[in-house]
XYZ file of C-alpha atoms in Angstrom:
293
model
C -0.053 -0.079 0.069
C 1.311 3.578 -0.734
C 1.476 6.248 1.627
C -1.196 8.144 0.101
C -3.619 5.211 0.124
C -2.787 4.606 3.960
C -3.463 8.248 4.582
C -6.661 8.585 2.743
C -8.184 5.545 4.349
C -7.580 7.063 7.857
C -9.652 10.090 7.190
C -12.695 8.984 9.234
C -10.685 8.774 12.352
C -9.081 12.126 11.756
C -12.261 13.676 11.088
C -13.679 12.459 14.147
C -10.950 13.742 16.122
C -10.941 17.083 14.506
C -14.523 17.660 14.997
C -14.225 16.665 18.780
C -11.336 19.050 19.270
C -12.966 22.055 17.524
C -14.381 23.511 20.902
C -10.912 23.834 22.136
C -9.910 26.136 19.217
C -12.642 28.460 19.445
C -10.669 31.369 20.652
C -8.281 31.219 17.703
C -10.758 30.641 15.097
C -12.999 33.382 13.345
C -15.998 34.586 15.494
C -19.421 35.113 13.958
C -19.577 38.699 12.271
C -15.675 38.911 11.657
C -14.731 39.954 8.210
C -12.338 36.958 7.296
C -10.025 35.891 4.525
C -8.681 32.434 4.332
C -5.562 31.745 2.324
C -3.454 28.833 1.050
C -1.598 27.324 -1.728
C -2.548 24.513 -3.904
C -4.850 22.006 -2.139
C -4.990 24.396 0.733
C -6.272 27.050 -1.423
C -9.194 24.927 -2.678
C -10.071 23.927 0.973
C -10.074 27.821 1.669
C -12.438 28.153 -1.213
C -14.814 25.691 0.521
C -14.448 26.988 3.948
C -15.219 30.496 2.885
C -18.257 29.781 1.016
C -19.417 27.551 3.885
C -19.025 30.393 6.300
C -20.855 32.951 4.202
C -23.592 30.509 3.531
C -23.980 30.110 7.181
C -24.552 33.727 7.535
C -21.492 34.271 9.974
C -19.725 37.047 8.169
C -18.082 38.085 4.921
C -15.404 35.714 3.903
C -13.007 35.589 1.109
C -10.550 32.958 -0.027
C -7.130 33.647 -1.864
C -4.005 32.054 -2.991
C -1.690 33.455 -0.609
C 0.358 34.784 -3.383
C -2.700 36.938 -4.595
C -3.793 38.111 -1.194
C -5.122 41.897 -1.908
C -2.943 44.072 0.460
C -5.258 46.986 0.221
C -8.099 45.215 1.920
C -8.721 45.049 5.727
C -9.859 42.034 7.511
C -10.569 41.104 11.124
C -8.843 37.834 10.911
C -6.883 35.961 8.382
C -6.845 32.190 8.451
C -3.793 30.245 6.705
C -3.954 26.644 5.724
C -0.509 25.099 5.382
C 0.173 21.485 5.880
C 3.829 21.931 5.814
C 4.137 25.148 7.694
C 6.945 25.931 5.403
C 5.451 27.148 2.086
C 6.922 30.544 1.202
C 4.207 32.508 -0.108
C 2.062 31.834 3.391
C 5.051 32.640 5.628
C 5.690 36.003 3.722
C 1.996 37.155 3.996
C 1.807 36.161 7.650
C 5.033 37.926 8.399
C 3.589 41.121 6.507
C 0.326 41.040 8.474
C 1.984 40.690 11.987
C 0.855 43.363 14.258
C -1.870 44.605 11.668
C -4.371 41.697 11.413
C -4.928 38.700 13.746
C -3.825 35.570 11.935
C -4.182 31.895 12.681
C -2.421 29.010 10.996
C -3.914 25.523 10.628
C -0.780 23.134 10.276
C 0.406 19.633 10.343
C 3.723 20.212 11.601
C 4.132 22.307 14.913
C 8.000 22.502 14.515
C 8.112 24.768 11.463
C 8.563 28.519 10.792
C 4.632 29.050 10.644
C 4.655 28.778 14.492
C 6.338 32.068 14.979
C 4.920 33.752 11.706
C 0.992 33.345 12.971
C -0.639 34.842 15.939
C -2.366 31.601 16.662
C -1.648 28.162 15.437
C -3.802 25.108 15.349
C -1.735 22.033 15.079
C -3.327 18.884 13.316
C -0.176 16.759 13.723
C -2.179 13.544 13.699
C -3.224 14.470 10.260
C 0.223 14.862 9.018
C 1.242 12.901 5.798
C 4.407 11.326 4.046
C 3.061 11.308 0.619
C 3.413 14.730 -1.389
C -0.042 14.426 -2.574
C -2.335 15.982 0.070
C -5.561 13.953 1.272
C -6.132 13.723 5.054
C -4.712 17.009 6.230
C -6.675 18.994 3.700
C -10.104 17.365 4.582
C -9.243 17.210 8.285
C -8.496 20.879 8.334
C -11.822 21.636 6.571
C -13.588 19.109 8.944
C -12.256 21.338 11.896
C -13.606 24.657 10.223
C -17.116 22.896 9.377
C -17.268 21.834 13.100
C -16.276 25.106 14.210
C -19.130 26.501 12.328
C -21.696 24.218 13.759
C -22.033 22.291 10.256
C -20.200 18.904 10.934
C -22.335 15.687 11.910
C -21.489 12.071 12.517
C -23.301 11.384 9.055
C -20.376 13.157 7.289
C -17.945 10.509 8.860
C -20.191 7.436 8.030
C -20.321 8.753 4.540
C -16.587 8.928 4.439
C -16.451 5.166 5.620
C -19.057 4.458 2.904
C -16.813 6.074 0.278
C -13.786 3.923 1.346
C -15.815 0.751 1.313
C -17.805 0.973 -1.937
C -16.300 -0.125 -5.368
C -15.942 2.827 -7.830
C -18.273 3.108 -10.745
C -17.809 0.359 -13.225
C -15.601 1.544 -16.181
C -14.643 5.025 -14.586
C -10.985 4.326 -13.961
C -10.562 3.472 -17.806
C -11.943 7.149 -18.883
C -9.451 9.209 -20.582
C -10.742 12.622 -19.228
C -12.506 13.728 -15.992
C -14.641 16.805 -15.371
C -15.636 17.803 -11.654
C -18.502 20.122 -11.005
C -19.693 22.004 -7.705
C -21.992 24.528 -6.576
C -21.383 26.769 -3.671
C -18.897 25.548 -1.096
C -18.297 22.241 -3.139
C -16.824 24.279 -6.156
C -13.540 24.264 -3.966
C -13.902 20.334 -3.661
C -14.333 19.988 -7.223
C -11.314 22.138 -8.043
C -9.378 19.913 -5.492
C -10.720 16.565 -7.102
C -9.146 17.822 -10.394
C -5.965 18.633 -8.837
C -5.660 15.253 -7.200
C -6.335 13.534 -10.741
C -3.419 15.723 -12.088
C -0.881 15.198 -9.275
C -1.358 11.371 -8.848
C -2.402 10.074 -12.364
C -1.220 12.618 -14.627
C -4.789 12.885 -15.829
C -6.403 15.411 -18.197
C -8.963 17.034 -15.599
C -10.930 20.118 -15.336
C -13.452 21.674 -12.680
C -16.104 24.227 -13.109
C -19.088 25.733 -11.112
C -21.894 23.408 -12.344
C -24.150 25.863 -13.953
C -21.057 27.200 -15.888
C -20.327 23.915 -17.531
C -23.139 24.352 -20.074
C -21.416 27.570 -21.272
C -18.544 25.758 -23.292
C -16.914 23.134 -21.198
C -19.733 20.652 -22.109
C -18.347 20.564 -25.381
C -15.560 18.223 -24.677
C -17.957 15.620 -23.280
C -17.946 12.516 -25.294
C -17.577 8.635 -25.185
C -14.460 8.262 -22.893
C -14.896 11.005 -20.714
C -16.603 11.346 -17.195
C -18.414 14.044 -15.359
C -18.561 14.020 -11.387
C -20.935 16.246 -9.513
C -20.281 17.269 -5.933
C -23.422 17.929 -4.411
C -26.918 18.499 -5.936
C -26.849 18.779 -9.781
C -28.623 21.706 -11.513
C -31.979 20.580 -13.139
C -31.428 18.620 -16.316
C -27.573 18.556 -16.314
C -27.291 14.808 -15.724
C -29.418 14.214 -18.894
C -27.472 16.640 -20.910
C -24.269 15.132 -20.167
C -25.534 11.537 -20.705
C -26.640 12.753 -24.053
C -22.970 13.462 -24.995
C -22.087 9.898 -24.325
C -19.986 10.793 -21.356
C -20.330 8.973 -17.947
C -22.130 10.735 -15.310
C -21.177 10.382 -11.671
C -23.646 11.830 -9.167
C -22.796 12.892 -5.791
C -24.882 10.714 -3.477
C -22.525 11.189 -0.419
C -21.774 14.282 1.673
C -19.609 16.390 -0.699
C -16.581 15.869 1.267
C -16.989 12.129 1.380
C -17.331 12.394 -2.394
C -13.754 14.109 -2.329
C -12.569 10.713 -0.685
C -14.043 8.727 -3.652
C -12.233 11.064 -6.155
C -8.845 10.528 -3.984
C -9.441 6.636 -4.523
C -10.114 7.365 -8.066
C -6.783 9.171 -8.530
C -4.855 6.429 -6.970
C -6.615 3.789 -9.055
C -5.893 5.435 -12.309
C -2.163 6.054 -11.209
C -1.873 2.280 -10.560
C -3.572 1.481 -13.783
C -1.235 3.496 -15.653
C 2.070 2.276 -13.650
C 2.755 5.325 -11.882
C 3.731 6.043 -8.220
C 1.221 8.295 -6.611
C 3.373 9.107 -3.734
C 5.927 10.784 -6.081
C 4.168 12.996 -8.570
C 6.435 14.510 -11.099
C 8.096 17.837 -10.707
C 6.407 18.124 -7.135
C 7.642 18.284 -3.678
C 5.996 18.407 -0.277
C 6.381 22.035 0.124
C 7.374 25.012 -2.285
C 10.075 26.759 -0.663
C 11.357 29.739 -2.711
C 14.950 30.722 -2.599
C 15.428 34.257 -1.505
């Protein structure tokens, strides 16, 4: 078993622990009514997108998500939340250092022995969700679970769905598809983006991700026999039928969307294995992007 397989299989336990610990971190995490920005790079940026949308949908305050390198320096926030598995990513550390003394910051990280401990005002260490694989799975989803629980949006049903996602077979014929499109709405757009990234990283697959309603505005033209379109959450009316009419495989999101991401992680590993690739060692990638001064 690869590292990434072992790590993605442990997600139900990690989520349960994160949800149980959420109350201990209330002071460090955004309070209701605060104006908040959530930042990250790569996978962490896509989790930031989902967390920001969840918080706004819950009516708890204006919340933006940015890649750390694209944070708008001219805007004012009550708190900035940084997601960083390694705690060493250059863009995140530079932003936190710049905000020191001006904006309250909190970092969610997997390694409490890294520079982010001094760069952020508060740190939430999810060391039990750390990973050996370059490809992120459990840290990202555990950090999002902690934020969902903080917002009062996590239930035991989410963990049950994650276990179901690990136990059930992938749809027949899905691994053999040559192109994958992931769709989301609201907070699940970030999950769709992350599913596409997992497929690219682990299996070198041709993947795309869109807000579901945008899929009709051009992207559906690539759908054909040999492609698959996967929906995270409830699909817009009539979209499934339109996709099937192209000859593409339609994969509905039957589970909690975060559990659907677990299924997509499994697909990435399965496609990598079928193609003779090592999903723990994606080409041109490292665990953390550290830029030279």
